[in-house]
Coordinates of N, CA and C in Angstrom, one line a residue:
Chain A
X1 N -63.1 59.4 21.6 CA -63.8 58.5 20.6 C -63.1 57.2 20.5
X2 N -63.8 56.0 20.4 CA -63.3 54.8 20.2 C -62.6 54.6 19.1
X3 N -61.5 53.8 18.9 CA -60.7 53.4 17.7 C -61.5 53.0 16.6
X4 N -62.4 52.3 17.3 CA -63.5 51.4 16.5 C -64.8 51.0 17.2
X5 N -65.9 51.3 16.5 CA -66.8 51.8 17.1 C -68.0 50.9 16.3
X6 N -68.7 50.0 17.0 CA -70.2 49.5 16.1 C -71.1 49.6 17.5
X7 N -72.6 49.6 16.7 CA -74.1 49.6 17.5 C -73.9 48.3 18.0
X8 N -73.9 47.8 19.2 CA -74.0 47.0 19.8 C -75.2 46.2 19.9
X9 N -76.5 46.6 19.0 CA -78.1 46.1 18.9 C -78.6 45.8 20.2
X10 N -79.3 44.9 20.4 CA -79.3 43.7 19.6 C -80.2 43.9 17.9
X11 N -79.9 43.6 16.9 CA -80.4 43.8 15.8 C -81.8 42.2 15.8
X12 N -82.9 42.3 16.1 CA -84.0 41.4 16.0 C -84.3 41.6 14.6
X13 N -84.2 40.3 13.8 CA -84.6 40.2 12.2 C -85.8 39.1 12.0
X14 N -86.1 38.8 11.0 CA -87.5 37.7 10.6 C -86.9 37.4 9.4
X15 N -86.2 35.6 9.7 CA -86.1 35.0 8.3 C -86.1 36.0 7.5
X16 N -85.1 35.9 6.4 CA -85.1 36.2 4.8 C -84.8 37.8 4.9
X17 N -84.8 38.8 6.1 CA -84.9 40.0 6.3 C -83.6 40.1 5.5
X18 N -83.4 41.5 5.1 CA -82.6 41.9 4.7 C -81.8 43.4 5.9
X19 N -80.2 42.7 6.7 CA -79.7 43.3 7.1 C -78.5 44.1 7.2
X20 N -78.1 45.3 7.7 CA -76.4 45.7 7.6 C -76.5 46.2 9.2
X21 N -75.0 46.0 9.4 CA -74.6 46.6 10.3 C -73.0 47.6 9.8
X22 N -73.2 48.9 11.0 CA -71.9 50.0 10.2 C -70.8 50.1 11.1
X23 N -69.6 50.1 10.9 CA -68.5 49.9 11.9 C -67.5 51.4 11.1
X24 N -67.8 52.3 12.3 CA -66.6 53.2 12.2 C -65.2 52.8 13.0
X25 N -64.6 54.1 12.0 CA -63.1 54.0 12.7 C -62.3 55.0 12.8
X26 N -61.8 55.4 13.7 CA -61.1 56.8 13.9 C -59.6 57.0 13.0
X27 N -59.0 56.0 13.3 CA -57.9 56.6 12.6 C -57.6 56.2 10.7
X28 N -57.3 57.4 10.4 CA -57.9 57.5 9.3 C -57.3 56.4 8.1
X29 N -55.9 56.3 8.8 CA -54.9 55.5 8.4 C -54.7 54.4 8.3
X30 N -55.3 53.6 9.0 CA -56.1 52.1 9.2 C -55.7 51.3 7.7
X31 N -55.0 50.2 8.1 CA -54.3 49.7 6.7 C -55.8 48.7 6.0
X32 N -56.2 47.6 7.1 CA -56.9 46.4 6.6 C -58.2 46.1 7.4
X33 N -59.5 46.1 7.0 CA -59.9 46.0 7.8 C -61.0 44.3 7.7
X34 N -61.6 43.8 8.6 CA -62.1 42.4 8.8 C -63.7 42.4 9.0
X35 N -64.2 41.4 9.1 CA -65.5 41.0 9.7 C -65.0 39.4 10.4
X36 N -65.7 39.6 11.9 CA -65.6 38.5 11.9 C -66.4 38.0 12.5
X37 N -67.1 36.5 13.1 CA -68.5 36.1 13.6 C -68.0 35.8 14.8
X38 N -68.6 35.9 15.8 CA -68.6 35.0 16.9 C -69.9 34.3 17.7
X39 N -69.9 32.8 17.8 CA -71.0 32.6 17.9 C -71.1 32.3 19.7
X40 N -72.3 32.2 20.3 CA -72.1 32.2 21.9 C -71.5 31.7 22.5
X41 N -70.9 32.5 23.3 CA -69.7 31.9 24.0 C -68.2 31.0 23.3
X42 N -68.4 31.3 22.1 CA -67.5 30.6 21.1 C -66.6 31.7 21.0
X43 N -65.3 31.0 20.0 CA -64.0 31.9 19.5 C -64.5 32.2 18.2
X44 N -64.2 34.0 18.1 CA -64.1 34.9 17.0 C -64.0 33.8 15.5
X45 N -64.1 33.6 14.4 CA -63.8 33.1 13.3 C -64.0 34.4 11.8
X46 N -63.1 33.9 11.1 CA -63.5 35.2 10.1 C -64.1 35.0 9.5
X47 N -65.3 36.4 8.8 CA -66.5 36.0 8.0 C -65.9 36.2 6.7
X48 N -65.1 37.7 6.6 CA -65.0 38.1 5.5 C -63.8 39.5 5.8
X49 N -62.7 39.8 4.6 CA -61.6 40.7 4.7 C -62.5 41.8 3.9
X50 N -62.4 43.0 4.0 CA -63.2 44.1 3.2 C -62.2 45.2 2.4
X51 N -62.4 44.9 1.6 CA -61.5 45.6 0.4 C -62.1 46.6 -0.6
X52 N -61.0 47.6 -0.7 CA -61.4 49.1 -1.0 C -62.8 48.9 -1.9
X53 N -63.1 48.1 -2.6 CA -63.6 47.9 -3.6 C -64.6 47.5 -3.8
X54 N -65.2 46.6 -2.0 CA -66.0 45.5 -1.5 C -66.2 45.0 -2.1
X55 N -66.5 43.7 -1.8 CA -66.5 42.4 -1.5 C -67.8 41.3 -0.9
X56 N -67.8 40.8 -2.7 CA -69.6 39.7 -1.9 C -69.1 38.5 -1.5
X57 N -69.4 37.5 -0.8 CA -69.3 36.3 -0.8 C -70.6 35.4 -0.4
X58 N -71.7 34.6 -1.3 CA -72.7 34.4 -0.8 C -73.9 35.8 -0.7
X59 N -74.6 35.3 0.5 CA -75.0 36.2 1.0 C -74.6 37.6 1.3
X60 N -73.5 37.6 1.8 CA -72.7 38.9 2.5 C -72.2 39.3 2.1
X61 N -72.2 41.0 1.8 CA -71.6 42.1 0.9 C -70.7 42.8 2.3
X62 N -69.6 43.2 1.7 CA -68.7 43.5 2.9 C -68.3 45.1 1.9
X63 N -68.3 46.2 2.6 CA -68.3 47.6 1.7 C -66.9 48.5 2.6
X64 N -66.2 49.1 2.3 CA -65.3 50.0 2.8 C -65.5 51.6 2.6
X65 N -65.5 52.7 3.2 CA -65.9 53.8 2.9 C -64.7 54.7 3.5
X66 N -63.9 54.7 3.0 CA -62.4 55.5 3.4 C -62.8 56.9 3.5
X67 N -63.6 57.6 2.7 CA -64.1 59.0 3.4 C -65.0 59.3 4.5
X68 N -65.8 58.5 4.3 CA -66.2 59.0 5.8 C -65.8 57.6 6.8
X69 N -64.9 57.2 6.7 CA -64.2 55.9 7.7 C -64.8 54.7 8.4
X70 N -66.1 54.2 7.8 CA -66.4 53.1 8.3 C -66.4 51.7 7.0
X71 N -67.0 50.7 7.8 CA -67.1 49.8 7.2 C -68.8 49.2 7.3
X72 N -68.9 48.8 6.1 CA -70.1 48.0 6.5 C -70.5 46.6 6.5
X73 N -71.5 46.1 7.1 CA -71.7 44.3 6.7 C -72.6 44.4 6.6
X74 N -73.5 43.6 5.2 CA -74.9 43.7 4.9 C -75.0 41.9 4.4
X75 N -76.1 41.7 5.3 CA -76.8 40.0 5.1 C -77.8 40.3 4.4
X76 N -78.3 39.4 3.2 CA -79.3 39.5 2.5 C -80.1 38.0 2.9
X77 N -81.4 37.8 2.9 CA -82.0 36.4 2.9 C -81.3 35.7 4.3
X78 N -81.6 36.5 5.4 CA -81.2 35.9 6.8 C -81.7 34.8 6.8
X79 N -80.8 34.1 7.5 CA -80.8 32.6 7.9 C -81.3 32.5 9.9
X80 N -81.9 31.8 10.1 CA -81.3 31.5 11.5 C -80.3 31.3 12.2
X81 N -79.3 30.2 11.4 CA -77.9 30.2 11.5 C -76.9 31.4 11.6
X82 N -77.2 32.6 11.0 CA -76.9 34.2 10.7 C -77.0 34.7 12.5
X83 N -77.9 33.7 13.2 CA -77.9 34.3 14.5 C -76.5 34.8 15.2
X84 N -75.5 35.5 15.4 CA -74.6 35.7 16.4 C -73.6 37.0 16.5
X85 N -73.1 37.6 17.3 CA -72.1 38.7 17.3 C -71.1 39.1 16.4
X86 N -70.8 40.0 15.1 CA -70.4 40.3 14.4 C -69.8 41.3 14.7
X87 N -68.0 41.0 14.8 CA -67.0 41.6 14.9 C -66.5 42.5 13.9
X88 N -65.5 43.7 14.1 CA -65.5 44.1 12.8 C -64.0 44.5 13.9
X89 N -62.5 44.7 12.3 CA -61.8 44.9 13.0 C -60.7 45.8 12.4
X90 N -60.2 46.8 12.9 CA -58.9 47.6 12.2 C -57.4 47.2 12.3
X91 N -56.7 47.3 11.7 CA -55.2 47.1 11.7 C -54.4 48.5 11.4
X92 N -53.5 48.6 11.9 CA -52.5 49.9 11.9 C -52.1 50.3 11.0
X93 N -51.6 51.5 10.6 CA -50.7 51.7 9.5 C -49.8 51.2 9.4
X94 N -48.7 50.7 8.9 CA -47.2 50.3 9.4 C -46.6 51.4 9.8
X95 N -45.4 50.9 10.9 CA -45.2 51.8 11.7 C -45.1 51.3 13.3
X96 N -45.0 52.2 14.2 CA -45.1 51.4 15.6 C -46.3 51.2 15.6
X97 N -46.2 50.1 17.0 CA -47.9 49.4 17.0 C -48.3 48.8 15.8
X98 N -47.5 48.5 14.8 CA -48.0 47.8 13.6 C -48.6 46.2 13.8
X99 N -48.5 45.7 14.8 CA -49.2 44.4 15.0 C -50.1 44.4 16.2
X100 N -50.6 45.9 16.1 CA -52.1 45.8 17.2 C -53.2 45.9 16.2
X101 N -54.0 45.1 17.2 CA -55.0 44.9 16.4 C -56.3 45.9 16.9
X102 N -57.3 46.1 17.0 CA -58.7 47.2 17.3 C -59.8 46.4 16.9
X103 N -60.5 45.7 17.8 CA -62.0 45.0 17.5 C -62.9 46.1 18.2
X104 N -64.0 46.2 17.2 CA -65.2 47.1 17.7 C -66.0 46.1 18.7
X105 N -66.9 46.4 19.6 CA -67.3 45.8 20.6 C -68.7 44.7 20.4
X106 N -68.7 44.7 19.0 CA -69.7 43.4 18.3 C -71.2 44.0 18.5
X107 N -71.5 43.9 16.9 CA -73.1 44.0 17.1 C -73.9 42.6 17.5
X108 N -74.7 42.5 18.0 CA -76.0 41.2 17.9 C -76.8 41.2 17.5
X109 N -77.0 40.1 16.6 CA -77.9 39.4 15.9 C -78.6 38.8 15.8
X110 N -80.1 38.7 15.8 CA -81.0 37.8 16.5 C -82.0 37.5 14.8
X111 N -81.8 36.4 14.5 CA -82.8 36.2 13.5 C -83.4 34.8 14.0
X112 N -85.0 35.7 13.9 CA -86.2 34.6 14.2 C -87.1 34.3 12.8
X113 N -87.7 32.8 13.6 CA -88.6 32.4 12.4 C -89.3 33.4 12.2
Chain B
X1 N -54.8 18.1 13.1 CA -55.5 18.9 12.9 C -54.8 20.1 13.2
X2 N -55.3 21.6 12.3 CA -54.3 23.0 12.8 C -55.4 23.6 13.4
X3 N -54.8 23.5 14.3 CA -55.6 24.3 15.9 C -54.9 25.2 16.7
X4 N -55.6 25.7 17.2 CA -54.9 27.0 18.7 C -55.6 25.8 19.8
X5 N -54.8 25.9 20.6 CA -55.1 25.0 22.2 C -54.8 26.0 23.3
X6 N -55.6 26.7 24.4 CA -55.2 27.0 25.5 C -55.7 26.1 26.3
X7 N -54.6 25.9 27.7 CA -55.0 25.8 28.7 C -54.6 26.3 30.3
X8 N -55.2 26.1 31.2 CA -56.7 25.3 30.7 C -57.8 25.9 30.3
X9 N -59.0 25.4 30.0 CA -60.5 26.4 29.5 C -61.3 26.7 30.7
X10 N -61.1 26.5 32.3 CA -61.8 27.4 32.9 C -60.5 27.0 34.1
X11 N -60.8 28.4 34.8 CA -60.3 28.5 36.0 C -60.7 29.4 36.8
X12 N -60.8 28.9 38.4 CA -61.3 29.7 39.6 C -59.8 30.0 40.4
X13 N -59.6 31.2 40.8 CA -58.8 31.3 41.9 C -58.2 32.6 42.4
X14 N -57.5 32.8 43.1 CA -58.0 33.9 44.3 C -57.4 35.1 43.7
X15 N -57.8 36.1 44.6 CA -56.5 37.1 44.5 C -55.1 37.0 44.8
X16 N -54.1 36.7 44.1 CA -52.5 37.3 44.6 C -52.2 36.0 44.3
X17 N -52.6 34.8 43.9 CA -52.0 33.5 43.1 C -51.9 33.5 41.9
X18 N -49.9 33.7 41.9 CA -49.8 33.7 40.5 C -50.5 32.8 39.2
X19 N -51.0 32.8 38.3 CA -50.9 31.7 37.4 C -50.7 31.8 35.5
X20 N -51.3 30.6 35.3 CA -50.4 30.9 33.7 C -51.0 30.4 33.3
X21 N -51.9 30.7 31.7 CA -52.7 30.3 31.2 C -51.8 30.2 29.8
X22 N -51.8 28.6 29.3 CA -51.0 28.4 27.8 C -51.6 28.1 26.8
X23 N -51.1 28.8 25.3 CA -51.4 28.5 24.4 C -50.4 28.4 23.8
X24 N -51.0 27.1 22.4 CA -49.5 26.5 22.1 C -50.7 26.6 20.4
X25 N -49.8 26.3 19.4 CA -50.8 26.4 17.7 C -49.8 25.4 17.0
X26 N -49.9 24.6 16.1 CA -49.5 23.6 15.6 C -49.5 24.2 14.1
X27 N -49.4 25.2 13.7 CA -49.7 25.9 12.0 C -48.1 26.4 11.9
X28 N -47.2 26.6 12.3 CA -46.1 27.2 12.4 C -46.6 28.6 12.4
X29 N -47.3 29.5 12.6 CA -47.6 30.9 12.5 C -46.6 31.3 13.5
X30 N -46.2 32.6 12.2 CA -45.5 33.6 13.2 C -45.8 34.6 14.2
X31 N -47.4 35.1 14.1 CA -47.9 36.1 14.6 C -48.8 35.2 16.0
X32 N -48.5 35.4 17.1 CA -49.5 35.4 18.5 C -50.4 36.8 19.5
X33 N -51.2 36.2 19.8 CA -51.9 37.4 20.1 C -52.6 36.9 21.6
X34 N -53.2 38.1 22.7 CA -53.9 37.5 23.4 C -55.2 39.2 23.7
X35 N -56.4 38.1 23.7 CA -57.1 39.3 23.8 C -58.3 38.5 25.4
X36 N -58.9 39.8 26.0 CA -59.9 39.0 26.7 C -60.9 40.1 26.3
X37 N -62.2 39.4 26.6 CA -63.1 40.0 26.5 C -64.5 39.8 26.8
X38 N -64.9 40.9 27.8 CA -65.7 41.5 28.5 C -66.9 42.0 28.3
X39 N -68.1 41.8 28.9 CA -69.5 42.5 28.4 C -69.3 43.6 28.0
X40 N -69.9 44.1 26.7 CA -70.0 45.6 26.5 C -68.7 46.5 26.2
X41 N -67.6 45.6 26.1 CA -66.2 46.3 25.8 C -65.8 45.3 24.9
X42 N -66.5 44.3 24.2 CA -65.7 43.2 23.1 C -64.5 43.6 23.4
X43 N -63.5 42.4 22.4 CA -62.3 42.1 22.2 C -61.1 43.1 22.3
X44 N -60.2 43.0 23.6 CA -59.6 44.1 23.7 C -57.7 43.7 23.9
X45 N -57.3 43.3 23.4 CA -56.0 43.0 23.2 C -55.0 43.5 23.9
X46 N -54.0 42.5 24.6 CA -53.1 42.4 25.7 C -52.1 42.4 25.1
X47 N -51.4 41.9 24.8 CA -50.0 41.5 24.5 C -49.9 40.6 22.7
X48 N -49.2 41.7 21.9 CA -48.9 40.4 20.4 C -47.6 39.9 20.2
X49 N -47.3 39.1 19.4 CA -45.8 38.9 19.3 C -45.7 38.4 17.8
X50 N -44.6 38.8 17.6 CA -44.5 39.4 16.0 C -43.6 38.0 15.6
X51 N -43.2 37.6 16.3 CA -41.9 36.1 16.1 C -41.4 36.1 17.1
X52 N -40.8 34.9 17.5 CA -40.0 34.1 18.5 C -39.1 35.6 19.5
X53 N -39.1 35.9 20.4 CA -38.8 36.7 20.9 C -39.3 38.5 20.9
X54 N -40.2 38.6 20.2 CA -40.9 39.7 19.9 C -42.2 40.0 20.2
X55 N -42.1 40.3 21.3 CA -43.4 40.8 21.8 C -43.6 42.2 22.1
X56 N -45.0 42.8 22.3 CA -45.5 44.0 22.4 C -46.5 44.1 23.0
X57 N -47.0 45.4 23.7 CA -48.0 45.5 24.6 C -49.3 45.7 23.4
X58 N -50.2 45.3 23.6 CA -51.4 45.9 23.0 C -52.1 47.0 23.8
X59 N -53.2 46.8 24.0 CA -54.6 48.2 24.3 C -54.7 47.9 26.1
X60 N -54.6 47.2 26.6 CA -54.9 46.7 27.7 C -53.5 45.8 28.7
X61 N -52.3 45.8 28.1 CA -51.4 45.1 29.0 C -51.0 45.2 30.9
X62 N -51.9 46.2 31.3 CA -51.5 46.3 32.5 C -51.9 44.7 33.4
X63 N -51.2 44.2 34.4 CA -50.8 43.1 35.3 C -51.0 42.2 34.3
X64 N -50.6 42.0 32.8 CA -50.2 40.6 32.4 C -48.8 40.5 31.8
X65 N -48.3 39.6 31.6 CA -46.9 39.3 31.4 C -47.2 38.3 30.2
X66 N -46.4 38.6 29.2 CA -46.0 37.1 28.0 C -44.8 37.0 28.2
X67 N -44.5 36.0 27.5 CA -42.9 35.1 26.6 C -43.1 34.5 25.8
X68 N -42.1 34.9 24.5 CA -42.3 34.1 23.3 C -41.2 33.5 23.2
X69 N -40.6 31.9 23.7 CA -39.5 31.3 23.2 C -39.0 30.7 22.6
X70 N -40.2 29.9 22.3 CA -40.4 29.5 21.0 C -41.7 29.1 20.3
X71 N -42.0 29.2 18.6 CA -42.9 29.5 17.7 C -44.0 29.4 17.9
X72 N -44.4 28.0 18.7 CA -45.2 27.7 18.6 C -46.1 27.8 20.1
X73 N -45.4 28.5 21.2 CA -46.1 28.7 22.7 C -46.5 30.1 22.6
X74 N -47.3 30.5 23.5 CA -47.6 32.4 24.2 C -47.9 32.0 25.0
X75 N -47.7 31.8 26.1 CA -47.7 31.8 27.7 C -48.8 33.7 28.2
X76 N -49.7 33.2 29.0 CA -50.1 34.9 29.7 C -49.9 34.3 30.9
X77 N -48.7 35.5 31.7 CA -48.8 35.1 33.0 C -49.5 36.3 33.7
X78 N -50.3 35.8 34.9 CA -50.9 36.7 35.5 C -49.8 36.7 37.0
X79 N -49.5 37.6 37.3 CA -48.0 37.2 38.3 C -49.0 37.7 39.9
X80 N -49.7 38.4 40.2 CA -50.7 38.9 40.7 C -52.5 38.9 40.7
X81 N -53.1 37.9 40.2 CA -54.3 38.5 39.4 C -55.2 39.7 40.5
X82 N -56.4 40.2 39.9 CA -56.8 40.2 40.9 C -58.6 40.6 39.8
X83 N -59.5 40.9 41.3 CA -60.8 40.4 40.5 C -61.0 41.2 39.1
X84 N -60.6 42.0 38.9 CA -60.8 42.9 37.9 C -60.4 42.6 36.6
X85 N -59.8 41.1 36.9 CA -59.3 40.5 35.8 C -59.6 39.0 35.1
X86 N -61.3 39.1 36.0 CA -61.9 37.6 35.8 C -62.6 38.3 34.5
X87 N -62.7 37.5 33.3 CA -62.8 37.5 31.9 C -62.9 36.6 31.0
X88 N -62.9 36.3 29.8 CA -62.9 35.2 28.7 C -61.8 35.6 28.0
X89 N -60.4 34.6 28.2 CA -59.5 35.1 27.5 C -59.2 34.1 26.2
X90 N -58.8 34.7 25.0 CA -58.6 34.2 24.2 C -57.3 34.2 23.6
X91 N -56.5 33.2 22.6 CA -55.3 33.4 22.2 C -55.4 33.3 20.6
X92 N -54.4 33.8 19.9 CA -55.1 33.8 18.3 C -53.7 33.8 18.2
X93 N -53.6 33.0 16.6 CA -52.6 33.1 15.8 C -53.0 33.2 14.2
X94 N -51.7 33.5 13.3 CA -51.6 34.3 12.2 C -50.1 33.6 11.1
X95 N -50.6 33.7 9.9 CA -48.9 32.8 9.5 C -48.1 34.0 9.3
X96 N -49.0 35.2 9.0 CA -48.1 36.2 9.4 C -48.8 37.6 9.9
X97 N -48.4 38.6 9.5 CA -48.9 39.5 9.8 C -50.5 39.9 10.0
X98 N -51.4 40.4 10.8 CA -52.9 40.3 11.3 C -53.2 41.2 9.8
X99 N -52.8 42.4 9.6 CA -53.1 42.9 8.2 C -53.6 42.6 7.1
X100 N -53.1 41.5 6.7 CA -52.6 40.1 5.4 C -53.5 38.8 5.7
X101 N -53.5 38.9 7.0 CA -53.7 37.1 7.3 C -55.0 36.9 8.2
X102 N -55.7 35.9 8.0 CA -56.9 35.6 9.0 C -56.1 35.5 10.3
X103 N -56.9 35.8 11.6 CA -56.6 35.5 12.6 C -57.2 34.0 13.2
X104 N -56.7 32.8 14.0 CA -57.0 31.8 14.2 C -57.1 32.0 15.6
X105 N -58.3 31.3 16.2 CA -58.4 32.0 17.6 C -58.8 30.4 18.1
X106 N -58.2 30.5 19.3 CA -58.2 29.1 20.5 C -59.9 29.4 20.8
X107 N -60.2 28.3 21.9 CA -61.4 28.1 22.5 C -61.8 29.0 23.5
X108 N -60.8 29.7 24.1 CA -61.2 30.4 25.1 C -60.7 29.6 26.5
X109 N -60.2 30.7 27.8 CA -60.1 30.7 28.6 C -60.5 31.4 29.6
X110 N -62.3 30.7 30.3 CA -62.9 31.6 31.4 C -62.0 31.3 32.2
X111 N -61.7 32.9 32.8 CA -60.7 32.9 34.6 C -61.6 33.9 35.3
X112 N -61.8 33.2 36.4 CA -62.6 33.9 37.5 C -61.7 34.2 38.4
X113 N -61.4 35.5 39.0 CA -60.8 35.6 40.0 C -61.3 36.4 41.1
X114 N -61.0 35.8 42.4 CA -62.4 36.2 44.2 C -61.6 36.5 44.9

């Protein structure tokens, strides 16, 4: 099983749609986990940090689920601009390997008029 | 401006010519990272370095080499390439730990290697 694991889509949406994408994670112990965008052929940027407690900002609700180990990202009122690959990412427990990082392999996003 | 800079942003070249692709960050961060990434396998991380002399292998370090000698460089040397290692590589920094801190990620470096 992968460390970190998302549907790769492509997710096809219509303006204003309301979407999520789910990002598991294998180890259970996983200190911090991210969202991040990348847009074509561009560098990763962060959307959003996702905390025990989730976390809105805008549009985007970012949710944590420590029992059953994933993470979610949910867009409300898609934009066009919302078009691109959403990264999601784990960090280690402390401990060895404490400054590796684990990106799931990006979902796609496609929102049309 | 605080930026990540690699260079260079594309390169062609053969099997068994060494080369060395740099990134240098202007933020004083302590944390560097290098990941490339591939259709269908997203971002998959080579080598991090925790401060000036502290580096570690990540998920993927086989035929790449770093040095951290000082704060503000991560050098990836490829001492060997070969095609298996044409990709989109990227360099990322952190003011400290990836846990805690956003990751800042350079432009990318496509390397084709024939």
């Amino acid at each position: 099983r992968k460390e970190v694991e998302q549907d790769p889509g492509p997710f096809n949406v219509p303006e204003g749609a309301t979407v999520a994408f789910n990002c598991t994670y294998s180890n259970s112990a996983s200190q911090s986990f991210f969202w991040y965008r990348q847009d074509c052929r561009k560098e990763p940027k962060l959307l959003m940090s996702v905390y025990s407690s989730g976390n809105e900002d805008g549009r985007f609700t970012a949710q944590l689920n420590r029992a059953s180990q994933y993470i979610s990202l949910l867009i409300r009122d898609s934009k066009l601009s919302d078009s691109a690959t959403y990264l999601c990412v784990a960090t280690p427990p402390r401990g060895t390997s404490y400054g590796k990082l684990t990106f799931g392999q990006g979902t796609i996003l496609t929102v049309h008029p | 401006e605080a930026q990540v800079t690699q260079n260079p942003r594309y390169l062609i070249t053969v099997t068994g010519k060494k080369l060395t692709v740099t990134c240098s960050q202007n933020m004083n961060h302590e944390y560097m990272s290098w990941y490339r990434q591939d259709p269908g396998l997203g971002l998959r991380q080579i080598y991090y370095s925790m401060n000036v002399e502290v580096t570690d292998k990540g998920d993927v370090p086989e035929g790449y080499k770093v040095s951290r000698k000082e704060k503000r460089n991560f050098p990836l040397i490829l001492e060997s390439p070969s095609p298996n290692q044409t990709s989109l590589y990227f360099c990322a920094s952190s003011v400290g730990h990836p846990s805690s801190y956003e990751q800042y990620f350079g432009p990318g470096t496509r390397l084709t290697v024939t």
